[in-house]
Coordinates of C-alpha atoms in Angstrom, one line a residue:
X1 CA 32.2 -13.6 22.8
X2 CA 33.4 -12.2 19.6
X3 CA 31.9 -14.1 16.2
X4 CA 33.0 -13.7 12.6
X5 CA 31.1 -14.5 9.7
X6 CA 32.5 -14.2 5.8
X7 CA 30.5 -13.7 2.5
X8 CA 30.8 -12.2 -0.8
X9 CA 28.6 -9.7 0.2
X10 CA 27.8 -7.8 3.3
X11 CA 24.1 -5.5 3.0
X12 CA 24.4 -3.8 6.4
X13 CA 21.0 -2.7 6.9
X14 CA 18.0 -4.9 6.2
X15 CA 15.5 -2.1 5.2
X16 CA 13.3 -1.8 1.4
X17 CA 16.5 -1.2 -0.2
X18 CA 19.1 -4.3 1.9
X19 CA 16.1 -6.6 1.5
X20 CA 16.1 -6.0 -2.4
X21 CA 20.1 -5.7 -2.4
X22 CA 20.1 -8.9 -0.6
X23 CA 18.0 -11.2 -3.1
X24 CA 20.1 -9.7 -6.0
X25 CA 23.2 -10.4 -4.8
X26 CA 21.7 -14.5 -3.7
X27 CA 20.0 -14.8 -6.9
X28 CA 23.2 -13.9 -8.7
X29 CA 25.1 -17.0 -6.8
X30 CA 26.6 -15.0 -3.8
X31 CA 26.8 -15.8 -0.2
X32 CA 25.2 -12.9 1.4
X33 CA 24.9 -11.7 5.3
X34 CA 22.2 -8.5 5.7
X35 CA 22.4 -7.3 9.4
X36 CA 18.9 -5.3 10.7
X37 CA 19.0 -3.2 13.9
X38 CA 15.2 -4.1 14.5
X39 CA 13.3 -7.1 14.7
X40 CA 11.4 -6.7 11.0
X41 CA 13.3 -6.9 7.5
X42 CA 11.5 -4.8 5.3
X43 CA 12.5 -0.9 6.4
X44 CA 9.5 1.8 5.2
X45 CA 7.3 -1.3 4.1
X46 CA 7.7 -3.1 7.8
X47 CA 9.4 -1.5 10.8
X48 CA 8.3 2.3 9.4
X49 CA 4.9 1.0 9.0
X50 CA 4.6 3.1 5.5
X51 CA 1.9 1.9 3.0
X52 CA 3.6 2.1 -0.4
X53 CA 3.6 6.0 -2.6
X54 CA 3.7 5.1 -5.7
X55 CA 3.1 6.7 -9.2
X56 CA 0.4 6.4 -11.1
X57 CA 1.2 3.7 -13.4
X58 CA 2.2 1.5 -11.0
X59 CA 0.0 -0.8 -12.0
X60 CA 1.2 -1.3 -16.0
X61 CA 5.1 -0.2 -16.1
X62 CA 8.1 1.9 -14.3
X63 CA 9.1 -1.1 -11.3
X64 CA 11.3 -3.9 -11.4
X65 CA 9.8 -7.3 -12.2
X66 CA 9.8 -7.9 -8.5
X67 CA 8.6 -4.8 -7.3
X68 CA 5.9 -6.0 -8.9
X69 CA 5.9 -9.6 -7.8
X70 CA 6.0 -8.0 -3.8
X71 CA 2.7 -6.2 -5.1
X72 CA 0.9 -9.2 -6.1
X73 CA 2.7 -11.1 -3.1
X74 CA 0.5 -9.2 -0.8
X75 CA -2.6 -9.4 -2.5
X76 CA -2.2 -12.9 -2.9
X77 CA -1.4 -13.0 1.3
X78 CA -4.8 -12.1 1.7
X79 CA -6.5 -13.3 -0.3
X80 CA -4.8 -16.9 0.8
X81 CA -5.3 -16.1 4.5
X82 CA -7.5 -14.2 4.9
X83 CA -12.1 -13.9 5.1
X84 CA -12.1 -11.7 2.4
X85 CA -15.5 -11.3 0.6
X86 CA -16.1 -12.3 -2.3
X87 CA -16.5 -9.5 -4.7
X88 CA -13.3 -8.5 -2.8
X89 CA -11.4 -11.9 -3.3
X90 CA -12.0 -11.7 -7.2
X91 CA -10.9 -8.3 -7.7
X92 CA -7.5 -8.5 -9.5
X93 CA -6.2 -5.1 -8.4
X94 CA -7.0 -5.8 -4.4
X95 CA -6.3 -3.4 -1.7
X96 CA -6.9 -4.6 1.4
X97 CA -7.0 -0.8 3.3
X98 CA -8.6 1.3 0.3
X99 CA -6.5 4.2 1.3
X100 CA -6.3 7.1 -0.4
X101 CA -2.1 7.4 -0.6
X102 CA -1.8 4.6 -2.8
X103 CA -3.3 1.5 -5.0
X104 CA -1.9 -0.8 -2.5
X105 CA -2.3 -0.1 1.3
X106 CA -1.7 -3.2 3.8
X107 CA 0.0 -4.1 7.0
X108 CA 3.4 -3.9 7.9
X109 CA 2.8 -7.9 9.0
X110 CA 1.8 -8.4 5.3
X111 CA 5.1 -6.9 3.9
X112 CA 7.0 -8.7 6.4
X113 CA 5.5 -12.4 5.6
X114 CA 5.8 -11.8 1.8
X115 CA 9.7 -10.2 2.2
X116 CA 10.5 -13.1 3.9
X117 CA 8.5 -15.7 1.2
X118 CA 11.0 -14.0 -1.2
X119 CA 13.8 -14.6 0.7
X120 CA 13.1 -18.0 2.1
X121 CA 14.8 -20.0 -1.2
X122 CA 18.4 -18.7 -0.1
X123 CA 17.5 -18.1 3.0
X124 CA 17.3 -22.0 3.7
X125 CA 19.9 -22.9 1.2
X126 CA 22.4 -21.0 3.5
X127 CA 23.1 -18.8 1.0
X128 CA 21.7 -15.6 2.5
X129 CA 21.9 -15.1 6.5
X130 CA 20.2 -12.8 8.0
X131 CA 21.0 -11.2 11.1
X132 CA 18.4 -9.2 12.8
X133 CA 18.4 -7.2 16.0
X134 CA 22.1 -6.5 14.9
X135 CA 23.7 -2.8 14.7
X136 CA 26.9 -1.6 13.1
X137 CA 29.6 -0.4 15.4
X138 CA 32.5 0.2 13.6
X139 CA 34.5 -0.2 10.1
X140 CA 37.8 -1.5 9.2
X141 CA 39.3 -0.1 6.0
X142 CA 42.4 -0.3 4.1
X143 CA 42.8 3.2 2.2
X144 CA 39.9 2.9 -0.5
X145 CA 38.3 -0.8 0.6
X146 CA 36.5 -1.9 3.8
X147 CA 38.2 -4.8 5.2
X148 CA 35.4 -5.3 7.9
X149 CA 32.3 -4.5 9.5
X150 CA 31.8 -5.0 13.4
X151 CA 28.1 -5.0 14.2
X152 CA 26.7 -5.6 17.6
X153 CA 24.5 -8.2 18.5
X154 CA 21.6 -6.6 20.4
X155 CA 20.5 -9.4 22.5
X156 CA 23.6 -10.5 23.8
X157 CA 25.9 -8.0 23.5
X158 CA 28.2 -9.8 21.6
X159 CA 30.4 -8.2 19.0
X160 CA 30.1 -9.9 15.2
X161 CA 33.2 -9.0 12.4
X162 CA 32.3 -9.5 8.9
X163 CA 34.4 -9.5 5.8
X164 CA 33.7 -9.2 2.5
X165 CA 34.1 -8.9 -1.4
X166 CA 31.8 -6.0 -1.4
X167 CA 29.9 -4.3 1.7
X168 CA 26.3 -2.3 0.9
X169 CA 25.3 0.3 3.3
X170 CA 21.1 -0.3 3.2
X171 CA 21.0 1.7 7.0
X172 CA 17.9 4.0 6.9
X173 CA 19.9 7.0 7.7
X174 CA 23.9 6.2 5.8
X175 CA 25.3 5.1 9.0
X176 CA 28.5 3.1 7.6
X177 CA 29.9 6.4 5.7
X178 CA 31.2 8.1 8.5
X179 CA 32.2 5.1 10.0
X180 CA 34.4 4.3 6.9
X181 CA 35.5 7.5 6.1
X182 CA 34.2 7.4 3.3
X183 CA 32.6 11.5 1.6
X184 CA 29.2 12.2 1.7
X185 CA 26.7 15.2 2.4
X186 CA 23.7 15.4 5.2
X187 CA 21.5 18.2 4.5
X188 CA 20.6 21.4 2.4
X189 CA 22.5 22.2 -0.3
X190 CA 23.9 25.7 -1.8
X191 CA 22.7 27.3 -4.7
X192 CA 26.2 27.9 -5.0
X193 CA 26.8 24.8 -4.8
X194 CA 24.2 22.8 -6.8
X195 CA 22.4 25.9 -9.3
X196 CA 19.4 24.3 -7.8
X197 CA 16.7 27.0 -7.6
X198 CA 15.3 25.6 -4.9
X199 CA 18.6 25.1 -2.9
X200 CA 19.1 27.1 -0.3
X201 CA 20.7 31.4 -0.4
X202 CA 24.3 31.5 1.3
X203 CA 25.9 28.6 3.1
X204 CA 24.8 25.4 3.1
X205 CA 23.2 23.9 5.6
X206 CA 23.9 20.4 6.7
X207 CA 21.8 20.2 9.6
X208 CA 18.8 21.1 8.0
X209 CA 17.2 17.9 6.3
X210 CA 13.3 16.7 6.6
X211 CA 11.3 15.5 9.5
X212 CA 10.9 12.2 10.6
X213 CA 8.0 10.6 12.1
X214 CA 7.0 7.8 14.5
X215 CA 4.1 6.1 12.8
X216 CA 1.3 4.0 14.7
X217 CA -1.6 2.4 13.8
X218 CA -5.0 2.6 15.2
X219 CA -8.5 1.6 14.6
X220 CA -11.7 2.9 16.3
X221 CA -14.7 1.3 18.1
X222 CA -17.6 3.1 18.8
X223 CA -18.8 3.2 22.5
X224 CA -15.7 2.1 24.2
X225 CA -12.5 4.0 25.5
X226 CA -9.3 3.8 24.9
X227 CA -7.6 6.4 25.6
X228 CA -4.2 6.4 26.8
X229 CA -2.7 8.4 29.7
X230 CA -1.9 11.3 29.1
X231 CA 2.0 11.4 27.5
X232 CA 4.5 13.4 29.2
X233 CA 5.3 16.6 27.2
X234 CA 1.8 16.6 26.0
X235 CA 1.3 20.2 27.5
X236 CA 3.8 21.5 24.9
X237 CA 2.8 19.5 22.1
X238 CA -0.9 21.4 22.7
X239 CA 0.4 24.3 22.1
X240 CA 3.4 24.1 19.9
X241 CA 3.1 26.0 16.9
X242 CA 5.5 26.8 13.8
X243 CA 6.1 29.9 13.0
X244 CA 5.2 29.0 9.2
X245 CA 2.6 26.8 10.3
X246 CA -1.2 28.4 10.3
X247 CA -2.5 26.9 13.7
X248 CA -1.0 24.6 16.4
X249 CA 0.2 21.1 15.5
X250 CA -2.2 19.5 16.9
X251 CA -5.2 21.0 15.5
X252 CA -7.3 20.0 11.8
X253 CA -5.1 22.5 10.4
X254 CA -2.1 22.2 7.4
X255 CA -1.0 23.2 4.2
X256 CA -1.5 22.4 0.3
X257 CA 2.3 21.1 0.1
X258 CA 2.3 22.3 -3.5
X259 CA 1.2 26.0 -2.5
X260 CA 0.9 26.5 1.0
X261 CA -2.3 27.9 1.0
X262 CA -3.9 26.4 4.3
X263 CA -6.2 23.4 4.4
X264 CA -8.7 21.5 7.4
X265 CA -8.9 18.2 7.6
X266 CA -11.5 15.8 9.5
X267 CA -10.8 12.7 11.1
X268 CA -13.7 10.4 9.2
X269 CA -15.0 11.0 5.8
X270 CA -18.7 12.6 5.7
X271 CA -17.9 16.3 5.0
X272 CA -16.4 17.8 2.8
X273 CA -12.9 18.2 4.6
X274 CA -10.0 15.7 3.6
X275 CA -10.9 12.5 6.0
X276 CA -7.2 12.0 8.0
X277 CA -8.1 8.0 8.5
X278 CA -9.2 7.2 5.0
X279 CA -5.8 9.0 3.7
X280 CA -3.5 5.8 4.6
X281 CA -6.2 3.3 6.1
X282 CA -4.5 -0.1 5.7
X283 CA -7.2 -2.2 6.3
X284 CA -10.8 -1.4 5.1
X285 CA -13.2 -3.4 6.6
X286 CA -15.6 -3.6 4.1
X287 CA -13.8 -6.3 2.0
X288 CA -13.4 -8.8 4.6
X289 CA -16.5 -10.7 6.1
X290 CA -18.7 -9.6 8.5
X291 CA -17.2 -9.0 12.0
X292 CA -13.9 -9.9 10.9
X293 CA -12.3 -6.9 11.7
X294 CA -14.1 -4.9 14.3
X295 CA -13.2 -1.7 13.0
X296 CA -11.3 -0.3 10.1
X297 CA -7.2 0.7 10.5
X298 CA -5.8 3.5 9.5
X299 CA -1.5 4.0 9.8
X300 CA -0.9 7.7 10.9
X301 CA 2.0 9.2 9.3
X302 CA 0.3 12.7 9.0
X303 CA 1.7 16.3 9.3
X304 CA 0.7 16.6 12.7
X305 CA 3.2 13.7 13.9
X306 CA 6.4 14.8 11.3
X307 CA 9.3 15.9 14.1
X308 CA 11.3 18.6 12.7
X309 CA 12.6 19.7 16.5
X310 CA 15.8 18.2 15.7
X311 CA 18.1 16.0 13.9
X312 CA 19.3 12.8 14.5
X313 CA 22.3 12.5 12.1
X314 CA 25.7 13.8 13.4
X315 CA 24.6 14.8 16.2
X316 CA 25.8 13.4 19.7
X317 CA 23.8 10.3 21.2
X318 CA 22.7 12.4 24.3
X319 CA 20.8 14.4 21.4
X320 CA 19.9 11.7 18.9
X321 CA 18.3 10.3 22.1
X322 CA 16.6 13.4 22.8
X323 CA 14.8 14.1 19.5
X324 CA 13.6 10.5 19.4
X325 CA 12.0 10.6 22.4
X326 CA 10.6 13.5 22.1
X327 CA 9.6 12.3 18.7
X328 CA 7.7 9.6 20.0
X329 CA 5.9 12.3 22.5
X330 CA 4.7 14.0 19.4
X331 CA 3.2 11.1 18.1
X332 CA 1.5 9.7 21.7
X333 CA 0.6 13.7 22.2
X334 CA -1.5 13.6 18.8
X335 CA -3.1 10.3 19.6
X336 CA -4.3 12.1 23.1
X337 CA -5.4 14.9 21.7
X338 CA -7.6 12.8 19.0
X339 CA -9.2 11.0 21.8
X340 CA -9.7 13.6 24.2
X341 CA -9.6 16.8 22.7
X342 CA -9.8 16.8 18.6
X343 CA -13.2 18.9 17.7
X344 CA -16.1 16.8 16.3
X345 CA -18.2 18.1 13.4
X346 CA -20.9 17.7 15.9
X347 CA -19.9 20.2 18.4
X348 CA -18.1 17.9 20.8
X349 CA -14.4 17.1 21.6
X350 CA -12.5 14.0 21.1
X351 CA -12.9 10.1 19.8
X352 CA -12.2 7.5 22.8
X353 CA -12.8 5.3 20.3
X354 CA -9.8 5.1 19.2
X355 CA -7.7 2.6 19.5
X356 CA -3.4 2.1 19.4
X357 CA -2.7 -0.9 17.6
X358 CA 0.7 -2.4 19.3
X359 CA 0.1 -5.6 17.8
X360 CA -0.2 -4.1 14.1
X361 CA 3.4 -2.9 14.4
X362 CA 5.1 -5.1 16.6
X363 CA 6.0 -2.8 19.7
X364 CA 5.0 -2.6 23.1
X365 CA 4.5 1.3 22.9
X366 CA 2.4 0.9 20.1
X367 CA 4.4 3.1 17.9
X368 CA 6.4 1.5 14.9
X369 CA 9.7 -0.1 15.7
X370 CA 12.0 2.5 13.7
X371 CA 11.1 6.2 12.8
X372 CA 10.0 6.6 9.0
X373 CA 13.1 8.3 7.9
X374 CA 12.9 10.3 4.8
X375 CA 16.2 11.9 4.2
X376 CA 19.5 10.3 4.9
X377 CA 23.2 10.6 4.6
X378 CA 24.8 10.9 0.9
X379 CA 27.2 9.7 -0.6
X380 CA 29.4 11.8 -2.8
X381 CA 29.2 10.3 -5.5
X382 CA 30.8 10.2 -9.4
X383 CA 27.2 11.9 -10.5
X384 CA 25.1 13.9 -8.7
X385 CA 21.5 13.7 -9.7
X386 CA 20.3 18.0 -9.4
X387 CA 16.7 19.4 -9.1
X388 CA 17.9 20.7 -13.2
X389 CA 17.8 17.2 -14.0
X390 CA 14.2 16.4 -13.0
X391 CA 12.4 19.2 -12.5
X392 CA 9.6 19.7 -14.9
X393 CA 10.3 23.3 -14.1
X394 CA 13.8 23.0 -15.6
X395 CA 13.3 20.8 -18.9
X396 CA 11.3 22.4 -21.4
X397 CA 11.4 19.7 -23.4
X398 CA 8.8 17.2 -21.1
X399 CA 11.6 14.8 -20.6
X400 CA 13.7 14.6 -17.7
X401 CA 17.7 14.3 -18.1
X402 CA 18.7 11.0 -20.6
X403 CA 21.0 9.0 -18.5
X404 CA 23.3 6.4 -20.3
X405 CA 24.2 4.5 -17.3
X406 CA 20.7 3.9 -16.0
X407 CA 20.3 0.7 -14.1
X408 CA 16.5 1.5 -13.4
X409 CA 13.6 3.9 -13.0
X410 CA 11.3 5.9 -10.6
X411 CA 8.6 8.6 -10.4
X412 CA 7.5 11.1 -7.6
X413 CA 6.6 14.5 -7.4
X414 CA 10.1 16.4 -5.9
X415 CA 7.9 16.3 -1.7
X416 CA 10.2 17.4 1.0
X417 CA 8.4 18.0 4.2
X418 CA 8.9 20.4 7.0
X419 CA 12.6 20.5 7.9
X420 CA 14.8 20.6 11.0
X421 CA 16.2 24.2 9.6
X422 CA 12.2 25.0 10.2
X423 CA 11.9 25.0 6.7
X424 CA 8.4 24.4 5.1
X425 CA 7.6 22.4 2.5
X426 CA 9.0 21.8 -1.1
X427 CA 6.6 20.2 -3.4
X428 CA 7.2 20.4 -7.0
X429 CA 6.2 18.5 -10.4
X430 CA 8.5 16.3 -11.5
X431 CA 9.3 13.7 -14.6
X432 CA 9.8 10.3 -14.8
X433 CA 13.4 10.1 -14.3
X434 CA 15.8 7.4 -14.5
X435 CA 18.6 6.4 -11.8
X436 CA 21.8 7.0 -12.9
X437 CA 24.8 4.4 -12.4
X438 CA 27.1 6.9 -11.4
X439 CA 24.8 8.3 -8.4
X440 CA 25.8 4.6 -7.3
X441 CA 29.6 5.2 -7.4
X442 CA 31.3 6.7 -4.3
X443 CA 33.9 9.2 -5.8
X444 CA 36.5 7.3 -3.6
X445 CA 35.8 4.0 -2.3
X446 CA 36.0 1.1 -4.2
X447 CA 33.9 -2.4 -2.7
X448 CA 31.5 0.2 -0.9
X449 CA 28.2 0.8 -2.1
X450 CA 24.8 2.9 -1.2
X451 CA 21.4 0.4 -1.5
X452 CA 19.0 3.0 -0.2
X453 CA 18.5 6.6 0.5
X454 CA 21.7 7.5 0.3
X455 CA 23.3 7.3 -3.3
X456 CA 24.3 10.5 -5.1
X457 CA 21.5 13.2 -5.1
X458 CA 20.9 16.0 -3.2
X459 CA 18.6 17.4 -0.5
X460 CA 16.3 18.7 -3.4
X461 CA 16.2 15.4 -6.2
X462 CA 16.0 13.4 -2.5
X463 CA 12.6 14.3 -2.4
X464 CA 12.1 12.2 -5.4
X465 CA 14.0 9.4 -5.1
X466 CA 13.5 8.2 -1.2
X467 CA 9.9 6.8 -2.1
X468 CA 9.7 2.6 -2.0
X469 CA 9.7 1.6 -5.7
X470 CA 12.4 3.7 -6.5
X471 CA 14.5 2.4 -3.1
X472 CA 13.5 -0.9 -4.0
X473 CA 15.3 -1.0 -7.3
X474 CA 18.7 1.4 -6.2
X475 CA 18.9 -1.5 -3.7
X476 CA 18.2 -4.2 -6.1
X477 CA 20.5 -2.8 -8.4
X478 CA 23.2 -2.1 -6.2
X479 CA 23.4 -6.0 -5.0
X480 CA 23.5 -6.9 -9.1
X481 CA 26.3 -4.8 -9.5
X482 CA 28.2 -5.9 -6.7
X483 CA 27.4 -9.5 -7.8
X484 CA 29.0 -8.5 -11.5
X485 CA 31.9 -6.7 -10.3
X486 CA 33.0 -10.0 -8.7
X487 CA 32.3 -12.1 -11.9
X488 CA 34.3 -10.3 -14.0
X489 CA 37.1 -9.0 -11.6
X490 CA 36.3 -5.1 -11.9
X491 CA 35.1 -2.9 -9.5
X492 CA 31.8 -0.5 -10.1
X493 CA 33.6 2.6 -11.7
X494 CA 35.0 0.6 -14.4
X495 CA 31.4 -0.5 -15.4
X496 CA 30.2 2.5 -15.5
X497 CA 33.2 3.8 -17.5
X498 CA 34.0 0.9 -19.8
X499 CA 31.3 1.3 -22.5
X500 CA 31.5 -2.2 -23.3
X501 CA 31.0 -3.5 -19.3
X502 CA 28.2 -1.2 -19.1
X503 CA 26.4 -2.7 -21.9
X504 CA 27.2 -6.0 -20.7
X505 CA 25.7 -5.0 -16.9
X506 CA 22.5 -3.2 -18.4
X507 CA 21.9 -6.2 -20.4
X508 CA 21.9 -8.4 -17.4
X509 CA 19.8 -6.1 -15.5
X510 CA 16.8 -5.9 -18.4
X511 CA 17.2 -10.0 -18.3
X512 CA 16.9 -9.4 -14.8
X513 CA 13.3 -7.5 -15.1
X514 CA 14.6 -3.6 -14.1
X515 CA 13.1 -0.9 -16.7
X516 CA 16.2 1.1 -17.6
X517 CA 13.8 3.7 -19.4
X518 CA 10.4 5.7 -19.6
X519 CA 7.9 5.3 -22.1
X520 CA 6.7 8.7 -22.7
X521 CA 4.4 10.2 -20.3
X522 CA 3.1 13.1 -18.2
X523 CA 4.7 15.0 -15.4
X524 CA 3.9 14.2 -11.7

C-alpha cells in the first residue's frame, strides 16, 4: 500500500546534520518529515557510534547555541540517571568516558535520548514526523525542483511519496543527488582542477575517497572469556598488509597521521605506548559508583578497523554489498585477533576479556547500525570551499578566507584517512574557518539543499568540515534557510545574492545562537 505524506519541508536522512536541519526548520513554524534508514536518529553521534572530535575551545565559543545545549544535554542525562559519584556528579565539565579524542565522550544511547528530548516539543505537537527505518528510492523532479521523494518503508515494504516546499538531503553518503539529477563530485580532486596542493597529479579520481569503518563497542573483564568465533575472512585480515602501511593491519602498528613516521600502540594504558581503549573510552568507570559498571567501555573506531578495500558510492549493489560485508569482517577480525592473538606487554597473546557490547549499539552483531562514513557525495555548488582557503599552509596571514555569506563556524585539523585509491593519510594544520552560504547552494537546483557532508567542498577541505560540530550547524543552517526562503517567497540563491536578504537571514541566524565568525585564535 502506497502512503503519501506533505510538509513544508522534507530532511531525507535523519543523521547529526537532518536531526539539526529538522529542529530548525520546526522551530521556525514548518511542518517537517525527516525519514532515517536505521532505527537511531542521530547519524555519527548514534547509529555510527562516534564520540564527538571537537576543537579545542569547545568548551567557551565556535558551536551553535545548541550544539552546545546537546553538550550539556548529555551531561545532564547522567548525571539525572545515572550512580555517578560524587566528586563526579559536581563536576561542571563531566565526561562520562574520560577519553582521550575529546572533552565529551558518552554512549551512542545518551545522544539518542537527548536528540530525541530536543525533538520531542514538535515532535508531539505534530509538527515534525519522523520516519525511521525508511530509505529513499527514487525522486521526482520538474527541471530545477523536486516534486517528490519516494522512500521505502523498511518494515513493511510499503512505498511512502512525499512532497514538499523544500527537500534536504541529510543521507550520510549524498544519496538524493544522483537520484535527482542534480551535479555533484565523489572523490579526489585535480590539481588541475582545484590548485589544491594536496589534490591529486593528472586526472581526477572519483573513486578514490576515505575509509569507512564499522565501529563497536566493548568493555573487558578480567578472568572470563569472551571471545567470539572466529569471523570468516579472518585468515586474510591476519595477514593483510598495505603497501604504505609499516606492518599488518592487525598488529600495534600505525602511523603519525601528520608525518607518517610509524607509531605502536598498546591496548591498556601502563607503558609508555599510546593506550588504544583510553583513546575513545566512552564510559570510564571510575566516576560512577562502585560496581556500577563492571568494566570500563571503550568505542573502537581505530586505524586497524578503517576499510579502504572499496567504495560504496556509485558502485553497483552486488559491490556496495560486498565492501560492507567485508567491512564488517575487518572489524569482527580485529576484535578476534585482540582476544586471541594481540601481544601482551607481558609476553603473552590475546585478552578474552574482552567483551562486544551489542546492547551499547543497538545490533545483534554487535557492530554499530550504520558504517561511520567520513566522505560523501558533493554537491556542486555556487562556492567551492578549496584547501587555499583553509590551509594554514596557504594564508600567511593566520586567518583563514573571510566569507561574507557565512551562516556559521567550525574548526578541525584538514584529517583524511587512508583512501579507497590506497592513498595514505592527509593531515594538515588548519584555521578556524567559517562555512560559506554559497557552499550551501546547488549551482542548479532550486528547493534542494545539502544538510550534511555533502555541501560544496572538496575531497581535501572535506577533511575539515565532516566532523560533528561543524555538521551540526551546515544542517542546522540549512533547515533555517529553507524555513526563510518560504517566508519571504525567494529561493536560497537570491539570499545569498541579494545583499539586503543576506543581512536579513544572517541576522536571524545570530538571534538564532549560530557564530557567524572567529575570534582570533591559533591554528589547529
Amino acid at each position: 500500500m502506497r502512503h503519501e505524506y506533505h510538509a513544508d519541508i522534507v530532511v531525507i536522512g535523519g543523521g547529526t546534520g537532518g536531526c539539526t536541519a529538522a529542529l530548525a526548520a520546526a522551530k521556525s513554524g514548518k511542518q517537517v518529515i525527516m525519514t532515517e534508514e536505521t532505527d537511531w536518529i542521530g547519524g555519527q553521534l548514534t547509529s555510527q557510534a562516534v564520540p564527538p572530535d571537537e576543537h579545542p575551545w569547545i568548551e567557551q565559543f565556535g558551536c551553535t547555541r545548541t550544539y552546545r545545549q546537546f553538550r550539556e544535554g548529555v551531561r545532564d542525562y547522567y548525571r539525572r540517571h545515572f550512580p555517578l559519584t560524587a566528586e563526579a556528579r559536581t563536576r561542571t565539565l563531566l565526561n562520562p568516558g574520560n577519553g582521550g579524542v575529546s572533552r565529551l565522550c558518552h554512549e551512542p544511547r545518551a545522544a539518542l535520548a537527548v536528540l530525541q528530548d530536543m525533538l520531542a516539543p514538535y515532535v508531539n505537537s505534530g509538527r515534525l514526523q519522523i520516519l525511521t527505518r525508511h530509505r529513499i528510492e527514487s525522486v521526482s523532479v520538474d527541471g530545477n525542483d523536486v516534486r517528490s521523494v519516494t522512500v521505502r518503508n523498511l518494515m513493511s515494504g510499503d512505498p511512502v511519496l512525499l512532497t514538499a516546499a523544500y527537500f534536504l538531503d541529510a543521507t550520510e553518503c549524498g544519496d538524493m543527488l544522483p537520484l535527482a539529477g542534480a551535479e555533484y563530485v565523489t572523490g579526489a580532486e585535480s590539481k588541475s582542477e582545484t590548485g589544491e596542493p594536496h589534490a591529486v597529479d593528472g586526472e581526477a579520481l572519483p573513486q578514490d575517497m576515505q575509509g569507512f569503518t564499522y565501529c563497536f563497542a566493548m568493555d573487558y573483564i578480567e578472568g572470563e572469556d569472551h571471545t567470539i568465533a572466529r569471523p570468516e575472512r579472518y585468515d586474510f585480515w591476519k595477514e593483510y598488509k598495505a603497501e604504505f602501511w609499516p606492518d599488518r593491519l592487525l598488529s600495534w602498528s600505525g602511523v603519525r597521521p601528520q608525518t607518517l613516521e610509524p607509531v605502536s600502540y598498546e591496548l591498556f594504558e601502563g607503558t609508555e605506548k599510546y593506550s588504544l581503549f583510553f583513546y575513545r573510552r566512552i564510559i570510564d568507570s571510575k566516576n560512577f559508583q562502585d560496581g556500577f559498571y563492571p568494566g570500563d567501555i571503550t568505542l573502537v573506531n581505530w586505524p586497524q578497523n578503517d576499510y579502504w578495500l572499496g567504495s560504496i558510492i556509485d558502485v553497483n549493489e552486488e559491490d556496495r554489498e560486498r565492501s560492507l560485508w567485508d567491512a564488517k569482517q575487518l572489524s569482527l577480525s580485529l576484535l578476534y585477533w585482540l582476544q586471541a592473538e594481540a601481544p601482551r606487554p607481558d609476553g603473552g597473546q590475546g585478552y578474552p576479556g574482552l567483551r562486544l557490547r551489542k546492547d551499547i549499539v543497538g545490533t545483534e552483531d554487535g557492530l554499530a547500525m550504520y558504517p561511520y562514513i567520513r566522505e560523501s557525495r558533493r554537491i556542486k555548488a555556487e562556492f567551492t570551499v578549496l584547501e587555499q582557503h583553509v590551509s594554514t599552509a596557504c594564508r600567511p596571514d593566520g586567518k583563514a578566507e573571510n566569507f561574507p555569506d557565512s551562516v556559521g563556524i567550525g574548526c578541525y585539523r584538514i584529517d583524511l584517512h587512508p583512501s579507497t585509491g590506497n592513498r595514505h593519510y592527509i593531515d594538515i594544520s588548519s584555521l578556524p574557518f567559517q562555512i560559506p552560504l554559497g557552499s550551501l547552494i546547488p549551482i542548479r537546483m532550486n528547493n534542494l539543499l545539502p544538510a550534511c557532508k555533502n555541501l560544496g567542498v572538496t575531497h581535501i577541505t572535506n577533511g575539515c568540515y565532516r566532523l560533528h560540530p561543524v555538521e551540526w550547524n551546515i544542517g542546522e543552517a540549512a533547515g533555517y534557510l529553507a524555513s526563510h526562503c518560504i517566508d519571504r517567497g525567494i529561493i536560497p540563491r537570491e539570499v545569498r545574492n541579494t545583499e539586503s536578504e543576506l543581512h536579513v537571514f544572517q541576522r536571524k541566524l545570530e538571534s538564532y545562537g549560530i557564530e557567524l565568525s572567529w575570534p582570533t585564535i591559533r591554528p589547529v
